[in-house]
PDB file of C-alpha atoms and ligand atoms in Angstrom:
ATOM      1  CA  MET A   1      77.922 -79.659   4.892  1.00  0.00           C
ATOM      2  CA  THR A   2      79.009 -76.346   3.440  1.00  0.00           C
ATOM      3  CA  GLY A   3      79.552 -73.068   5.332  1.00  0.00           C
ATOM      4  CA  ARG A   4      79.833 -72.871   9.081  1.00  0.00           C
ATOM      5  CA  GLY A   5      77.955 -75.055  11.562  1.00  0.00           C
ATOM      6  CA  ARG A   6      76.369 -74.065  14.847  1.00  0.00           C
ATOM      7  CA  ALA A   7      78.800 -75.587  17.333  1.00  0.00           C
ATOM      8  CA  ILE A   8      80.988 -73.660  19.758  1.00  0.00           C
ATOM      9  CA  VAL A   9      84.419 -75.237  19.313  1.00  0.00           C
ATOM     10  CA  LEU A  10      87.015 -74.743  22.054  1.00  0.00           C
ATOM     11  CA  ILE A  11      90.655 -74.811  20.972  1.00  0.00           C
ATOM     12  CA  GLY A  12      93.781 -73.920  22.921  1.00  0.00           C
ATOM     13  CA  PHE A  13      96.833 -75.184  24.729  1.00  0.00           C
ATOM     14  CA  MET A  14      96.828 -77.874  27.424  1.00  0.00           C
ATOM     15  CA  GLY A  15      95.670 -76.264  30.664  1.00  0.00           C
ATOM     16  CA  SER A  16      93.794 -73.417  28.982  1.00  0.00           C
ATOM     17  CA  GLY A  17      90.538 -74.657  30.528  1.00  0.00           C
ATOM     18  CA  LYS A  18      88.843 -76.243  27.509  1.00  0.00           C
ATOM     19  CA  SER A  19      87.364 -79.250  29.354  1.00  0.00           C
ATOM     20  CA  SER A  20      85.995 -77.353  32.360  1.00  0.00           C
ATOM     21  CA  THR A  21      84.728 -74.475  30.226  1.00  0.00           C
ATOM     22  CA  GLY A  22      83.107 -76.994  27.894  1.00  0.00           C
ATOM     23  CA  ARG A  23      81.206 -78.500  30.822  1.00  0.00           C
ATOM     24  CA  ALA A  24      80.136 -75.046  32.045  1.00  0.00           C
ATOM     25  CA  LEU A  25      78.989 -74.094  28.539  1.00  0.00           C
ATOM     26  CA  ALA A  26      77.004 -77.336  28.165  1.00  0.00           C
ATOM     27  CA  ARG A  27      75.319 -76.666  31.524  1.00  0.00           C
ATOM     28  CA  LYS A  28      74.475 -73.077  30.645  1.00  0.00           C
ATOM     29  CA  THR A  29      73.192 -73.746  27.125  1.00  0.00           C
ATOM     30  CA  GLY A  30      71.694 -77.222  27.594  1.00  0.00           C
ATOM     31  CA  TRP A  31      73.521 -78.220  24.390  1.00  0.00           C
ATOM     32  CA  PRO A  32      75.289 -81.579  24.090  1.00  0.00           C
ATOM     33  CA  ARG A  33      79.048 -81.644  24.663  1.00  0.00           C
ATOM     34  CA  PHE A  34      81.553 -83.656  22.631  1.00  0.00           C
ATOM     35  CA  ASP A  35      85.177 -84.039  23.671  1.00  0.00           C
ATOM     36  CA  THR A  36      87.670 -85.373  21.120  1.00  0.00           C
ATOM     37  CA  ASP A  37      89.991 -86.767  23.831  1.00  0.00           C
ATOM     38  CA  GLU A  38      87.062 -88.708  25.298  1.00  0.00           C
ATOM     39  CA  SER A  39      86.073 -90.046  21.844  1.00  0.00           C
ATOM     40  CA  VAL A  40      89.622 -91.170  21.074  1.00  0.00           C
ATOM     41  CA  SER A  41      89.950 -92.763  24.502  1.00  0.00           C
ATOM     42  CA  LYS A  42      86.692 -94.635  24.017  1.00  0.00           C
ATOM     43  CA  ARG A  43      87.712 -95.790  20.557  1.00  0.00           C
ATOM     44  CA  PHE A  44      90.918 -97.399  21.918  1.00  0.00           C
ATOM     45  CA  GLY A  45      89.441 -98.390  25.275  1.00  0.00           C
ATOM     46  CA  ARG A  46      92.506 -96.795  26.924  1.00  0.00           C
ATOM     47  CA  ASP A  47      93.456 -93.449  28.400  1.00  0.00           C
ATOM     48  CA  ILE A  48      95.442 -90.913  26.365  1.00  0.00           C
ATOM     49  CA  ALA A  49      98.802 -91.680  27.993  1.00  0.00           C
ATOM     50  CA  GLU A  50      98.364 -95.403  27.237  1.00  0.00           C
ATOM     51  CA  ILE A  51      97.423 -94.660  23.618  1.00  0.00           C
ATOM     52  CA  PHE A  52     100.573 -92.551  23.156  1.00  0.00           C
ATOM     53  CA  SER A  53     102.842 -95.190  24.672  1.00  0.00           C
ATOM     54  CA  ALA A  54     101.237 -98.216  22.981  1.00  0.00           C
ATOM     55  CA  PHE A  55     100.541 -96.789  19.505  1.00  0.00           C
ATOM     56  CA  GLY A  56     102.440 -93.477  19.234  1.00  0.00           C
ATOM     57  CA  GLU A  57     101.386 -89.908  18.580  1.00  0.00           C
ATOM     58  CA  GLU A  58     100.580 -90.412  14.861  1.00  0.00           C
ATOM     59  CA  LYS A  59      97.945 -93.068  15.594  1.00  0.00           C
ATOM     60  CA  PHE A  60      96.473 -90.791  18.261  1.00  0.00           C
ATOM     61  CA  ARG A  61      96.338 -87.932  15.715  1.00  0.00           C
ATOM     62  CA  ASP A  62      94.676 -90.193  13.121  1.00  0.00           C
ATOM     63  CA  ALA A  63      92.005 -91.127  15.663  1.00  0.00           C
ATOM     64  CA  GLU A  64      91.545 -87.435  16.508  1.00  0.00           C
ATOM     65  CA  THR A  65      90.800 -86.671  12.849  1.00  0.00           C
ATOM     66  CA  GLU A  66      88.404 -89.643  12.678  1.00  0.00           C
ATOM     67  CA  ALA A  67      86.609 -88.353  15.785  1.00  0.00           C
ATOM     68  CA  LEU A  68      86.173 -84.940  14.116  1.00  0.00           C
ATOM     69  CA  ARG A  69      84.800 -86.480  10.930  1.00  0.00           C
ATOM     70  CA  GLU A  70      82.043 -88.113  12.976  1.00  0.00           C
ATOM     71  CA  LEU A  71      80.827 -84.790  14.369  1.00  0.00           C
ATOM     72  CA  SER A  72      78.221 -82.574  12.797  1.00  0.00           C
ATOM     73  CA  GLY A  73      77.583 -78.892  13.287  1.00  0.00           C
ATOM     74  CA  VAL A  74      73.965 -79.061  12.150  1.00  0.00           C
ATOM     75  CA  ALA A  75      72.562 -78.789  15.679  1.00  0.00           C
ATOM     76  CA  PRO A  76      74.097 -76.468  18.274  1.00  0.00           C
ATOM     77  CA  SER A  77      76.684 -78.205  20.467  1.00  0.00           C
ATOM     78  CA  ILE A  78      79.841 -77.660  22.478  1.00  0.00           C
ATOM     79  CA  ILE A  79      82.958 -79.280  21.049  1.00  0.00           C
ATOM     80  CA  VAL A  80      86.040 -79.616  23.251  1.00  0.00           C
ATOM     81  CA  THR A  81      89.312 -80.476  21.511  1.00  0.00           C
ATOM     82  CA  GLY A  82      92.754 -81.719  22.522  1.00  0.00           C
ATOM     83  CA  GLY A  83      95.495 -79.072  22.501  1.00  0.00           C
ATOM     84  CA  GLY A  84      97.275 -80.518  19.463  1.00  0.00           C
ATOM     85  CA  ILE A  85      94.266 -80.859  17.185  1.00  0.00           C
ATOM     86  CA  VAL A  86      95.152 -77.710  15.215  1.00  0.00           C
ATOM     87  CA  LEU A  87      98.490 -79.218  14.129  1.00  0.00           C
ATOM     88  CA  ARG A  88      96.797 -80.801  11.118  1.00  0.00           C
ATOM     89  CA  PRO A  89      95.417 -78.192   8.716  1.00  0.00           C
ATOM     90  CA  GLU A  90      92.749 -80.743   7.717  1.00  0.00           C
ATOM     91  CA  ASN A  91      91.478 -80.713  11.305  1.00  0.00           C
ATOM     92  CA  VAL A  92      91.244 -76.918  11.356  1.00  0.00           C
ATOM     93  CA  GLU A  93      89.198 -77.120   8.167  1.00  0.00           C
ATOM     94  CA  LEU A  94      86.880 -79.727   9.724  1.00  0.00           C
ATOM     95  CA  LEU A  95      86.523 -77.638  12.902  1.00  0.00           C
ATOM     96  CA  ARG A  96      85.661 -74.503  10.959  1.00  0.00           C
ATOM     97  CA  ARG A  97      82.876 -76.373   9.220  1.00  0.00           C
ATOM     98  CA  LEU A  98      81.508 -77.426  12.607  1.00  0.00           C
ATOM     99  CA  GLY A  99      81.115 -73.920  13.952  1.00  0.00           C
ATOM    100  CA  THR A 100      82.753 -70.979  15.683  1.00  0.00           C
ATOM    101  CA  LEU A 101      86.310 -71.503  16.936  1.00  0.00           C
ATOM    102  CA  VAL A 102      87.081 -70.024  20.338  1.00  0.00           C
ATOM    103  CA  HIS A 103      90.708 -69.846  21.390  1.00  0.00           C
ATOM    104  CA  LEU A 104      91.082 -70.199  25.159  1.00  0.00           C
ATOM    105  CA  GLU A 105      94.462 -68.810  26.142  1.00  0.00           C
ATOM    106  CA  ALA A 106      96.377 -68.243  29.365  1.00  0.00           C
ATOM    107  CA  ASP A 107      99.833 -66.972  30.255  1.00  0.00           C
ATOM    108  CA  GLU A 108     102.663 -69.499  30.353  1.00  0.00           C
ATOM    109  CA  GLU A 109     102.987 -69.477  34.153  1.00  0.00           C
ATOM    110  CA  THR A 110      99.258 -70.162  34.615  1.00  0.00           C
ATOM    111  CA  LEU A 111      99.312 -72.954  32.039  1.00  0.00           C
ATOM    112  CA  PHE A 112     102.292 -74.542  33.766  1.00  0.00           C
ATOM    113  CA  GLN A 113     100.660 -74.349  37.196  1.00  0.00           C
ATOM    114  CA  ARG A 114      97.488 -75.961  35.842  1.00  0.00           C
ATOM    115  CA  VAL A 115      99.156 -78.785  33.914  1.00  0.00           C
ATOM    116  CA  SER A 116     101.476 -79.538  36.836  1.00  0.00           C
ATOM    117  CA  ARG A 117      98.493 -80.666  38.905  1.00  0.00           C
ATOM    118  CA  ARG A 118      98.330 -83.841  36.791  1.00  0.00           C
ATOM    119  CA  THR A 119     100.707 -86.215  35.067  1.00  0.00           C
ATOM    120  CA  THR A 120      98.203 -87.354  32.440  1.00  0.00           C
ATOM    121  CA  ARG A 121      99.697 -85.433  29.520  1.00  0.00           C
ATOM    122  CA  PRO A 122     102.226 -87.584  27.675  1.00  0.00           C
ATOM    123  CA  LEU A 123     103.814 -84.698  25.748  1.00  0.00           C
ATOM    124  CA  LEU A 124     104.886 -83.038  29.002  1.00  0.00           C
ATOM    125  CA  GLN A 125     106.485 -86.123  30.581  1.00  0.00           C
ATOM    126  CA  THR A 126     110.006 -84.915  29.744  1.00  0.00           C
ATOM    127  CA  GLU A 127     113.072 -84.038  31.807  1.00  0.00           C
ATOM    128  CA  ASP A 128     112.228 -80.367  31.452  1.00  0.00           C
ATOM    129  CA  PRO A 129     108.418 -80.043  31.355  1.00  0.00           C
ATOM    130  CA  ARG A 130     108.529 -76.270  31.688  1.00  0.00           C
ATOM    131  CA  GLY A 131     110.901 -75.933  28.717  1.00  0.00           C
ATOM    132  CA  THR A 132     108.797 -78.364  26.688  1.00  0.00           C
ATOM    133  CA  LEU A 133     105.651 -76.424  27.490  1.00  0.00           C
ATOM    134  CA  ALA A 134     107.284 -73.135  26.476  1.00  0.00           C
ATOM    135  CA  LYS A 135     108.518 -74.598  23.177  1.00  0.00           C
ATOM    136  CA  LEU A 136     105.170 -76.185  22.256  1.00  0.00           C
ATOM    137  CA  LEU A 137     103.349 -73.001  23.224  1.00  0.00           C
ATOM    138  CA  ARG A 138     105.633 -70.895  20.991  1.00  0.00           C
ATOM    139  CA  GLU A 139     105.052 -73.273  18.086  1.00  0.00           C
ATOM    140  CA  ARG A 140     101.291 -73.504  18.500  1.00  0.00           C
ATOM    141  CA  GLU A 141     100.282 -70.003  19.555  1.00  0.00           C
ATOM    142  CA  PRO A 142     100.244 -68.658  15.955  1.00  0.00           C
ATOM    143  CA  ILE A 143      98.178 -71.635  14.778  1.00  0.00           C
ATOM    144  CA  TYR A 144      95.494 -71.107  17.435  1.00  0.00           C
ATOM    145  CA  ARG A 145      95.472 -67.388  16.678  1.00  0.00           C
ATOM    146  CA  GLU A 146      95.107 -67.926  12.942  1.00  0.00           C
ATOM    147  CA  ALA A 147      92.364 -70.557  13.308  1.00  0.00           C
ATOM    148  CA  ALA A 148      90.204 -68.817  15.916  1.00  0.00           C
ATOM    149  CA  ASP A 149      87.215 -66.545  15.406  1.00  0.00           C
ATOM    150  CA  PHE A 150      87.905 -64.935  18.781  1.00  0.00           C
ATOM    151  CA  LYS A 151      89.853 -65.595  21.958  1.00  0.00           C
ATOM    152  CA  VAL A 152      89.283 -65.422  25.703  1.00  0.00           C
ATOM    153  CA  ASP A 153      92.114 -65.062  28.218  1.00  0.00           C
ATOM    154  CA  THR A 154      91.293 -67.541  30.989  1.00  0.00           C
ATOM    155  CA  SER A 155      94.298 -66.752  33.234  1.00  0.00           C
ATOM    156  CA  ARG A 156      92.345 -64.832  35.852  1.00  0.00           C
ATOM    157  CA  LEU A 157      88.806 -66.111  35.313  1.00  0.00           C
ATOM    158  CA  THR A 158      86.800 -68.978  36.789  1.00  0.00           C
ATOM    159  CA  HIS A 159      85.377 -71.561  34.366  1.00  0.00           C
ATOM    160  CA  GLU A 160      81.937 -70.009  34.846  1.00  0.00           C
ATOM    161  CA  GLU A 161      83.305 -66.569  33.949  1.00  0.00           C
ATOM    162  CA  VAL A 162      85.058 -67.950  30.883  1.00  0.00           C
ATOM    163  CA  ALA A 163      81.828 -69.626  29.750  1.00  0.00           C
ATOM    164  CA  GLU A 164      79.940 -66.347  30.226  1.00  0.00           C
ATOM    165  CA  ALA A 165      82.597 -64.440  28.274  1.00  0.00           C
ATOM    166  CA  VAL A 166      82.359 -66.963  25.433  1.00  0.00           C
ATOM    167  CA  LEU A 167      78.572 -66.676  25.277  1.00  0.00           C
ATOM    168  CA  ARG A 168      78.723 -62.859  25.332  1.00  0.00           C
ATOM    169  CA  SER A 169      81.194 -62.829  22.447  1.00  0.00           C
ATOM    170  CA  MET A 170      79.041 -65.301  20.515  1.00  0.00           C
ATOM    171  CA  GLU A 171      76.112 -62.904  20.767  1.00  0.00           C
ATOM    172  CA  SER A 172      78.075 -60.027  19.304  1.00  0.00           C
ATOM    173  CA  LEU A 173      79.442 -61.966  16.325  1.00  0.00           C
TER     174      LEU A 173
HETATM  175  C1  S3P B 201      97.614 -82.835  23.593  1.00  0.00           C
HETATM  176  C2  S3P B 201      96.684 -82.351  24.474  1.00  0.00           C
HETATM  177  C3  S3P B 201      95.828 -83.222  25.289  1.00  0.00           C
HETATM  178  C4  S3P B 201      95.639 -84.577  24.596  1.00  0.00           C
HETATM  179  C5  S3P B 201      96.981 -85.182  24.273  1.00  0.00           C
HETATM  180  C6  S3P B 201      97.801 -84.291  23.330  1.00  0.00           C
HETATM  181  C7  S3P B 201      98.459 -81.873  22.837  1.00  0.00           C
HETATM  182  O1  S3P B 201      94.552 -82.610  25.499  1.00  0.00           O
HETATM  183  O2  S3P B 201      94.878 -84.441  23.440  1.00  0.00           O
HETATM  184  O3  S3P B 201      97.667 -85.390  25.470  1.00  0.00           O
HETATM  185  O4  S3P B 201      99.095 -82.269  21.836  1.00  0.00           O
HETATM  186  O5  S3P B 201      98.479 -80.678  23.226  1.00  0.00           O
HETATM  187  P1  S3P B 201      94.338 -81.320  26.478  1.00  0.00           P
HETATM  188  O6  S3P B 201      94.611 -80.103  25.660  1.00  0.00           O
HETATM  189  O7  S3P B 201      92.904 -81.430  26.885  1.00  0.00           O
HETATM  190  O8  S3P B 201      95.277 -81.479  27.616  1.00  0.00           O
END
């Protein structure tokens, strides 16, 4: 496929609201939703934390790229990605072919509050999760910014409001 596809692709840091916004967008549009974390999990038959501990981050990243290659942007859809998917330039290229890239962002405090509700994120299981989050965020922020077609700050919005903001911005593209 050449050019840009018709998917709405959600990128952004862990806790930015990609999964919940993806569900809200799928409900509102009636379009199918694909989630790369879910695809990778299904492929291994294990949850993300188990994949990281049994096979390591590289194997997880390889599976993430494979999951992207299987997607098509021919029909409209909602694509939800894992926070680290943009680390491989090849993935950003694949995502851009699929459709419009929306960067969901939130301030550091909000992200930390949200991710602290769960212990399912292997990269944040360190002695200093807050410091790790801040470091990863600093490293990744410019990559999200560079890759995205537009961004939505989710810090003070409900998932429904974020979905509405995304759809409004899509209309004015
Ligand atoms: C990751 C984010 C996670 C998941 C994995 C790695 C990352 O997805 O893909 O734990 O590198 O930021 P969420 O962004 O949905 O938490």
